Short mmCIF file of C-alpha atoms in Angstrom, two decimals:
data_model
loop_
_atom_site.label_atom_id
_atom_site.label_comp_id
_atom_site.label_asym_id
_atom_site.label_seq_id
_atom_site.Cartn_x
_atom_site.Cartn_y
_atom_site.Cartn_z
CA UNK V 187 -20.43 23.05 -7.70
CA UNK V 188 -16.79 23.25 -5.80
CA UNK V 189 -14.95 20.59 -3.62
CA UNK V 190 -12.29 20.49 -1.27
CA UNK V 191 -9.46 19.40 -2.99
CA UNK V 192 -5.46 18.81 -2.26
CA UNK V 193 -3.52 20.84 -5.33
CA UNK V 194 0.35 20.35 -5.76
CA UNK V 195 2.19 22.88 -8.11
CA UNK V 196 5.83 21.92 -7.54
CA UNK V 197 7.77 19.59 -5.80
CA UNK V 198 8.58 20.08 -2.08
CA UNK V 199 8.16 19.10 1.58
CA UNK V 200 4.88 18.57 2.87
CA UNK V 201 4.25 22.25 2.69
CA UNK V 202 3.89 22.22 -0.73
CA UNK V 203 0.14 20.79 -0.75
CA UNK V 204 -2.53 23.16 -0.91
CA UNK V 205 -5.72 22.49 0.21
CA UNK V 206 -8.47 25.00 -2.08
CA UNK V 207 -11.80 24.81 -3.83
CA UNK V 208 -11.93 23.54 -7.00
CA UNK V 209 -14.63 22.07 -9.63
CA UNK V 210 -16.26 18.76 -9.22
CA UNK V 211 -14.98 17.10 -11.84
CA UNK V 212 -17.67 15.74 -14.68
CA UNK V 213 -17.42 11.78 -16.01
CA UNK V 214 -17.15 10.86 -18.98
CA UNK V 215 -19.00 7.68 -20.34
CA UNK V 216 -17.56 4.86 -19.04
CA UNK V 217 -16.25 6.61 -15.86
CA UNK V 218 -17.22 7.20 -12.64
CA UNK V 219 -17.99 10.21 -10.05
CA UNK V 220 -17.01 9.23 -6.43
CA UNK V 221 -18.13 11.00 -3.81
CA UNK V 222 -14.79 10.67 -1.49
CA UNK V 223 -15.56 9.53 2.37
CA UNK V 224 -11.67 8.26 3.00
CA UNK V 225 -8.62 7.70 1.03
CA UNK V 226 -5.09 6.05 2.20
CA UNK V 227 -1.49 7.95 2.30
CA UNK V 228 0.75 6.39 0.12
CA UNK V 229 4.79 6.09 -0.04
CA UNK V 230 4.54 6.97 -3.57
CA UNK V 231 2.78 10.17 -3.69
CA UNK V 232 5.71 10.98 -0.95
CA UNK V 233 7.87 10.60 -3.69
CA UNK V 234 5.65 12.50 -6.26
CA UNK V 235 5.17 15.37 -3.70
CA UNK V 236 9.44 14.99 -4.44
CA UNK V 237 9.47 15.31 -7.73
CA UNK V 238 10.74 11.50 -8.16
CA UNK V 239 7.86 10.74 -10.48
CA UNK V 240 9.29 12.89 -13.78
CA UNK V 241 5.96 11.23 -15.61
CA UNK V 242 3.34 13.21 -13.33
CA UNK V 243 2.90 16.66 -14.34
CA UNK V 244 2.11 19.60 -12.23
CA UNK V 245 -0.52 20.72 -10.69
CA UNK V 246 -1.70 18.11 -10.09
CA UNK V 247 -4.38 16.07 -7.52
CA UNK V 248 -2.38 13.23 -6.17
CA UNK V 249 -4.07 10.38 -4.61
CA UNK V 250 -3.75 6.41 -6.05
CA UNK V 251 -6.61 5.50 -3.86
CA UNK V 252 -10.10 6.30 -2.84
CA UNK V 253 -12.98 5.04 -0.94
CA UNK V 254 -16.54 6.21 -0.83
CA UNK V 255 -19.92 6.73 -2.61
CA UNK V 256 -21.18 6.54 -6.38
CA UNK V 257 -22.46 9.80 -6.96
CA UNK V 258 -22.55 9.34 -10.89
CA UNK V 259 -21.83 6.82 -13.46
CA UNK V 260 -23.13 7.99 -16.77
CA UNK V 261 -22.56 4.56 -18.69
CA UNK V 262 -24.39 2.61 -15.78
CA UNK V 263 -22.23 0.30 -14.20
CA UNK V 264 -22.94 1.61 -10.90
CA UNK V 265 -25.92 2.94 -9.16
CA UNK V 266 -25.92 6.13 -7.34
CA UNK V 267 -24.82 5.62 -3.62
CA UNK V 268 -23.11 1.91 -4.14
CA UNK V 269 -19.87 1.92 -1.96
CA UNK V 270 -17.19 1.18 -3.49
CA UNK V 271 -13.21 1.88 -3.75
CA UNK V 272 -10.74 2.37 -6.42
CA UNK V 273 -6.65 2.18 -7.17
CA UNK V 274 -4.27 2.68 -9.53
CA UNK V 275 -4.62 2.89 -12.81
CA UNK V 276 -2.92 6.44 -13.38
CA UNK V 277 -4.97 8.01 -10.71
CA UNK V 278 -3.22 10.79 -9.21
CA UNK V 279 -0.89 10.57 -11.31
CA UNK V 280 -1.64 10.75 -15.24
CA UNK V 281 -5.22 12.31 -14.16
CA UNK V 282 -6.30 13.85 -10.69
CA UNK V 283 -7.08 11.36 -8.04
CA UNK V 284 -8.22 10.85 -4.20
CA UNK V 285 -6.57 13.86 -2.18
CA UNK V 286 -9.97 15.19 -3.18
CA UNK V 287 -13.69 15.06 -2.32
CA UNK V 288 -14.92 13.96 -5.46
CA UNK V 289 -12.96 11.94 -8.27
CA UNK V 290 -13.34 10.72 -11.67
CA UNK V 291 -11.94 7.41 -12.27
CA UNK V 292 -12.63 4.71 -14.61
CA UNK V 293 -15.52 2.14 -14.03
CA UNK V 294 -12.84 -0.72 -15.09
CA UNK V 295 -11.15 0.28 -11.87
CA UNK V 296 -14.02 0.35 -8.95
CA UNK V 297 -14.73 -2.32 -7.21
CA UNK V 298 -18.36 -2.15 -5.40
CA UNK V 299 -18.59 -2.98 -1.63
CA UNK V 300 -21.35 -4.03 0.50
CA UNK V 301 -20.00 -3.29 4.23
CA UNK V 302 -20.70 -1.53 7.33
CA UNK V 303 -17.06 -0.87 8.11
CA UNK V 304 -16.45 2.79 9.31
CA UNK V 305 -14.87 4.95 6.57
CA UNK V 306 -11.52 5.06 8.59
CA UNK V 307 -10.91 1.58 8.25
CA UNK V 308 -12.36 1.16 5.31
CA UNK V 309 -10.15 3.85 3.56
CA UNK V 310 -6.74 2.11 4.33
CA UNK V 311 -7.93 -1.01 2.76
CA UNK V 312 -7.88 -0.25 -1.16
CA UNK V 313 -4.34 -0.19 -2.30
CA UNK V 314 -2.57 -1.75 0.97
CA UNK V 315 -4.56 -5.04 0.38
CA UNK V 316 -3.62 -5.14 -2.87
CA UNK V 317 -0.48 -4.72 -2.48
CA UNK V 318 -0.24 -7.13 0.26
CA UNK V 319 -2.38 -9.62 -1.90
CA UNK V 320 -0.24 -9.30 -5.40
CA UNK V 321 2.84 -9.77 -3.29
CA UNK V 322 2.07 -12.80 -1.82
CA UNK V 323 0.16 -14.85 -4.04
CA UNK V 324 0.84 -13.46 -7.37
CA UNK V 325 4.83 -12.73 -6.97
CA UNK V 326 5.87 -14.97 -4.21
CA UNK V 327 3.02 -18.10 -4.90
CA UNK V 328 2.30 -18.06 -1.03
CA UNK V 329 1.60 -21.60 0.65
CA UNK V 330 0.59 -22.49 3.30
CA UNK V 331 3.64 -24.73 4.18
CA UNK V 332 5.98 -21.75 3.48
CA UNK V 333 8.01 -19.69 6.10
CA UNK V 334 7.60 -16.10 5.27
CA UNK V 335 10.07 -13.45 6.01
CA UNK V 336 8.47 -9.72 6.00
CA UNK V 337 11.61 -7.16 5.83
CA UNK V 338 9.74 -3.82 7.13
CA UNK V 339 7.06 -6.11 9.73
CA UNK V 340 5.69 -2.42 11.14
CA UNK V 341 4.62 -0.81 7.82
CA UNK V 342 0.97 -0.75 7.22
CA UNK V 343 1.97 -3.12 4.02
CA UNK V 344 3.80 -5.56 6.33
CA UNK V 345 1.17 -5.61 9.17
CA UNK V 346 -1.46 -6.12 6.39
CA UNK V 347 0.67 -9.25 4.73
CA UNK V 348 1.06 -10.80 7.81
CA UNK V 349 -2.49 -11.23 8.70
CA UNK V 350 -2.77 -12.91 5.29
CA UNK V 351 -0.05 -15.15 5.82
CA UNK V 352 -1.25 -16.48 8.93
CA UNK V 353 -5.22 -16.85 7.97
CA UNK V 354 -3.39 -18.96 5.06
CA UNK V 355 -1.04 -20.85 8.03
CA UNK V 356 1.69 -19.63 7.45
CA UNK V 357 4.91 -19.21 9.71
CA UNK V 358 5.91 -15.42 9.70
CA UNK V 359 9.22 -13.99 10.72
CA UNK V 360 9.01 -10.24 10.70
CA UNK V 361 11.77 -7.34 11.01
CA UNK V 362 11.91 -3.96 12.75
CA UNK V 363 14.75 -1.38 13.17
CA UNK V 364 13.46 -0.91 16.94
CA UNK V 365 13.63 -3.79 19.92
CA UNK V 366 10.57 -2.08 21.53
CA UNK V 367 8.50 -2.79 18.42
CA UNK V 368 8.72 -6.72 19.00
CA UNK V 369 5.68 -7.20 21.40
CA UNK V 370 3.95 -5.43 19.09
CA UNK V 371 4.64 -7.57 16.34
CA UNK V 372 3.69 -10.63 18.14
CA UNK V 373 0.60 -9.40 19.21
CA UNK V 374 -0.20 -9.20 15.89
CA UNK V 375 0.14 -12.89 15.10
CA UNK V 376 4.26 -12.57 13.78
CA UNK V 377 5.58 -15.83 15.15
CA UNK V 378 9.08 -14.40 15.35
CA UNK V 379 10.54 -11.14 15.53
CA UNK V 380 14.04 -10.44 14.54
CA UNK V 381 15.44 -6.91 15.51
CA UNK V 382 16.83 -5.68 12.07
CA UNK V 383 20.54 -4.50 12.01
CA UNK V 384 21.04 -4.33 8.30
CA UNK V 385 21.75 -7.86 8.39
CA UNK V 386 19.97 -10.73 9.42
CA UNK V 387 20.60 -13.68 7.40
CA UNK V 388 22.58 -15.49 9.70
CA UNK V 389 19.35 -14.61 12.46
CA UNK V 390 17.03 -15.71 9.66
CA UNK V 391 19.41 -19.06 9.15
CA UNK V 392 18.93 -19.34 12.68
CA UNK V 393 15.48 -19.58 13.48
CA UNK V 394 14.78 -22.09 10.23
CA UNK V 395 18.10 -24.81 11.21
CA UNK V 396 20.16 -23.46 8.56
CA UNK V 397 17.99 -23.28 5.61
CA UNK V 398 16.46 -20.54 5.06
CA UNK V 399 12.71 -19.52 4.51
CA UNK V 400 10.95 -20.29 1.43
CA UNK V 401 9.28 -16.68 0.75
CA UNK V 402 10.57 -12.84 1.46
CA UNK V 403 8.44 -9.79 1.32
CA UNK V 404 11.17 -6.92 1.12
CA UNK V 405 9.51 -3.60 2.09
CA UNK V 406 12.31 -1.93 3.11
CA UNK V 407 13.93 -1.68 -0.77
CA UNK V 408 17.54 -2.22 -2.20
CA UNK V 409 19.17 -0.58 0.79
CA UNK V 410 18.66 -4.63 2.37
CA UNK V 411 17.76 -6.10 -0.86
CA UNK V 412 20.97 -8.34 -1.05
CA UNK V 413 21.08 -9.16 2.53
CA UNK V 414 17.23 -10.26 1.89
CA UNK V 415 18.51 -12.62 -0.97
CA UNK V 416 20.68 -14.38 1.32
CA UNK V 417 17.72 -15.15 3.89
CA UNK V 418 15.99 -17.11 1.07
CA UNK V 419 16.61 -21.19 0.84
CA UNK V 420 17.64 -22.99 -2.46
CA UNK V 421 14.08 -22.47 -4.37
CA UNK V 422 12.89 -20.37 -2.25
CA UNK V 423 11.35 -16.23 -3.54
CA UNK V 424 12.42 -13.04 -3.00
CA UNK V 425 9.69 -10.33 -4.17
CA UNK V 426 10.71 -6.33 -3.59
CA UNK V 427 7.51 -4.41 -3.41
CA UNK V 428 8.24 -1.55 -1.06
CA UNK V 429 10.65 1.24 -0.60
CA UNK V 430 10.60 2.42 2.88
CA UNK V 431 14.38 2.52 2.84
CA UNK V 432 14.10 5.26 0.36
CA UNK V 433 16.09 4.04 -1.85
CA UNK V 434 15.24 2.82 -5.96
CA UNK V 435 18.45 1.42 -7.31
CA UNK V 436 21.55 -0.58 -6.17
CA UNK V 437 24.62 1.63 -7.17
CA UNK V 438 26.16 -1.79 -7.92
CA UNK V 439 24.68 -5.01 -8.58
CA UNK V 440 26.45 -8.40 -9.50
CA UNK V 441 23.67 -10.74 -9.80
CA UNK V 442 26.23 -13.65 -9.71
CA UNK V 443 27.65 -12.68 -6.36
CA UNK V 444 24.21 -11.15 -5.13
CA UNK V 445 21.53 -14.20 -5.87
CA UNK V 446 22.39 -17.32 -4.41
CA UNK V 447 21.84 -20.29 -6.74
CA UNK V 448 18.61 -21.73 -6.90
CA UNK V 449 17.31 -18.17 -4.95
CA UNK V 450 14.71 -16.70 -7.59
CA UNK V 451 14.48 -12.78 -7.49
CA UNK V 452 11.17 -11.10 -7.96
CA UNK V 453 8.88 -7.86 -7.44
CA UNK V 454 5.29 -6.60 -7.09
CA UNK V 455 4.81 -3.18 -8.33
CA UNK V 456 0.41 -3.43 -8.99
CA UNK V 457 -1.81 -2.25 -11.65
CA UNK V 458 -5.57 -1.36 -12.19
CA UNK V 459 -5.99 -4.86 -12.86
CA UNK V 460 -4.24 -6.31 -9.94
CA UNK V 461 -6.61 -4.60 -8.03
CA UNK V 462 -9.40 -5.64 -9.56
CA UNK V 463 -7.80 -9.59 -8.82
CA UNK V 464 -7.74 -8.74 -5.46
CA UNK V 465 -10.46 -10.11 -3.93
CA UNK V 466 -11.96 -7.24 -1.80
CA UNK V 467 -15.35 -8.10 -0.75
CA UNK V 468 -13.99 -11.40 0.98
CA UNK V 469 -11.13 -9.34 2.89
CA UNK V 470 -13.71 -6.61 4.25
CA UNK V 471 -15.77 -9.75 4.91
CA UNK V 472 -13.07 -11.17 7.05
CA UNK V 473 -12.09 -7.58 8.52
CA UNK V 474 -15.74 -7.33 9.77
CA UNK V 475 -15.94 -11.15 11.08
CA UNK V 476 -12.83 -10.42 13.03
CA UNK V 477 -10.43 -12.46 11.13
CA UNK V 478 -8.41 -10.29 9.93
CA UNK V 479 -7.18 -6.23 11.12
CA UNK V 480 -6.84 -3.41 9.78
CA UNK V 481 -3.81 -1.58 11.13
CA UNK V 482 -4.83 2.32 10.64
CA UNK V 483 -2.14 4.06 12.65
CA UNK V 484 -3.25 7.47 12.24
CA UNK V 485 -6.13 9.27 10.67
CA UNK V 486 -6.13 13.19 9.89
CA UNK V 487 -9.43 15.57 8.03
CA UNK V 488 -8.45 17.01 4.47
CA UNK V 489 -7.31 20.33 6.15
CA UNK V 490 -4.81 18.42 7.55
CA UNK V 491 -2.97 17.18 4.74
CA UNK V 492 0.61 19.09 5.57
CA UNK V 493 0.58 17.23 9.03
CA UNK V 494 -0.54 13.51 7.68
CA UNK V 495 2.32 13.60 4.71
CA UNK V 496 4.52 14.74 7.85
CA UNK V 497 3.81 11.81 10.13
CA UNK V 498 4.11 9.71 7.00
CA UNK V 499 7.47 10.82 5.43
CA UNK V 500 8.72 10.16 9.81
CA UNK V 501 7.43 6.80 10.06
CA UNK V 502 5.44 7.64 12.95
CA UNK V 503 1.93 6.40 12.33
CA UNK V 504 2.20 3.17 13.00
CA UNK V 505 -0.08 1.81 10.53
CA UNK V 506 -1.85 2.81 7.39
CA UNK V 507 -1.99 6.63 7.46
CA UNK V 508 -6.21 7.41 6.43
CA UNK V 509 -7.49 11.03 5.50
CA UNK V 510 -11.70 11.06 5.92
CA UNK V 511 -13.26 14.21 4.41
#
């Protein structure tokens, strides 16, 4: 038996993936055969498909996420047509993962689902939630008293994170490079919106009387990592989990000139078992009462896969980028 599958044999532009047939892939004992209905684009297989991640060896099916059906699980964790979705864990990455229409993962990484969402939204959920989720409440110890800056507001991570923040009741500031992307935000629960120049800590110092805000989510990565630091008040959390700026390392970094005192410095990069800590089932629960939403910005078939890591690597989806196969 063949799938559709997304092969990469060097590093590249989008170009570079190959869509072709190749084996369904068998599971061992303790693993699990998903039949793939959706899977999420993710910033770092952009920067696999680069040949930033020297670890992941060519070819290669990329992919750290997955959504769909149980169509096996030899050791009998699952039964055959639970949903369910999966992250992490070396998936695309140290073995093939969800740029596929079958995968093999581990059963210690799938959690089961009992929705009706459609597969579109339900295929951005996996690994934005938990990233969302780890940042805030296992990095930055979210309350519900704190003001939370989200450096990057637009991204599909940032849209996701403020949702949480304000079902918790939470104040959210939130950043974008673009004025016209304010409404937006605020129709999206943000309470402010501050028009990001590079930087904004005398904006953020601003809007709070002077202080500060007690939690930042810096998606945007070390290219405003500093200026972040200096948006956070005496105690307050800085946690970099995203990289939208491109950008992995400071070419300089003073941490006595770059933290402020009392400022604690953080980040969130997730694991198979952060994923598993992130509490799913409730989320999609809230997602289908209404409470919370699902930002997919763009949604593309398998075939399409040059076009979707296009409109990713731009910044032009406008939410969580979904493939459905």
């Amino acid at each position: 038996m063949a799938m559709k599958a997304v092969v990469i044999y060097e590093a590249g532009g989008p170009e570079v993936l190959k869509v072709e047939e190749r084996p369904i892939p068998k599971p061992k004992p303790g693993w699990v055969l998903i039949r793939i209905k959706a899977f999420g684009l993710n910033r770092s297989e952009l920067f696999t498909r680069q040949g930033q991640s020297p670890n992941v060896k060519f070819p290669r099916i990329l992919g750290i996420e997955a959504t769909g059906i149980v169509e096996d699980a030899p050791s009998g964790e699952f039964e055959k047509g639970t949903i369910v979705a999966t992250a992490m864990g070396d998936m695309g990455r140290a073995f093939d993962g969800g740029y596929a229409e079958y995968t093999a993962v581990p059963a210690t990484q799938v959690q089961p689902l009992r929705t009706t969402l459609p597969w579109a939204t339900l295929g951005a959920c996996a690994e934005m939630f938990q990233t969302a989720y780890g940042s805030l409440f296992r990095a930055l110890d979210l309350q519900k008293s704190d003001t939370l800056l989200i450096r990057g507001g637009t991204t599909s991570i940032g849209l996701a994170a403020a949702g949480l923040a304000k079902n918790l009741g939470c104040k959210v500031i939130a950043t974008s490079r673009s004025a016209g992307k304010k409404d937006f935000l605020l129709s999206k629960g943000v309470d402010e919106v501050i028009v990001d120049s590079g930087s904004i800590s005398k904006d953020v110092k601003q809007l709070t009387g002077g202080t500060g805000v007690e939690k930042v989510l810096e998606l945007v990565g070390t290219t405003s990592l500093l200026d972040s630091l200096q948006c956070a008040k005496p105690g307050g959390v800085v946690c970099m989990t995203g990289i939208v700026g491109n950008s992995w390392t400071l070419p300089s970094f003073s941490p006595m000139e770059a933290i402020p005192t009392g400022v604690r410095l953080t980040a969130y990069s997730g694991g198979p078992e952060d994923f598993m800590n992130t509490p799913l089932q409730q989320l999609v629960e809230q997602i289908e009462a209404g409470k919370l939403e699902v930002h997919v910005g763009k949604t593309f078939g398998i075939d399409e896969i040059v076009e979707a890591h296009t409109v990713m690597e731009a910044n032009k989806a406008g939410g969580k980028v979904v493939v459905l196969t």
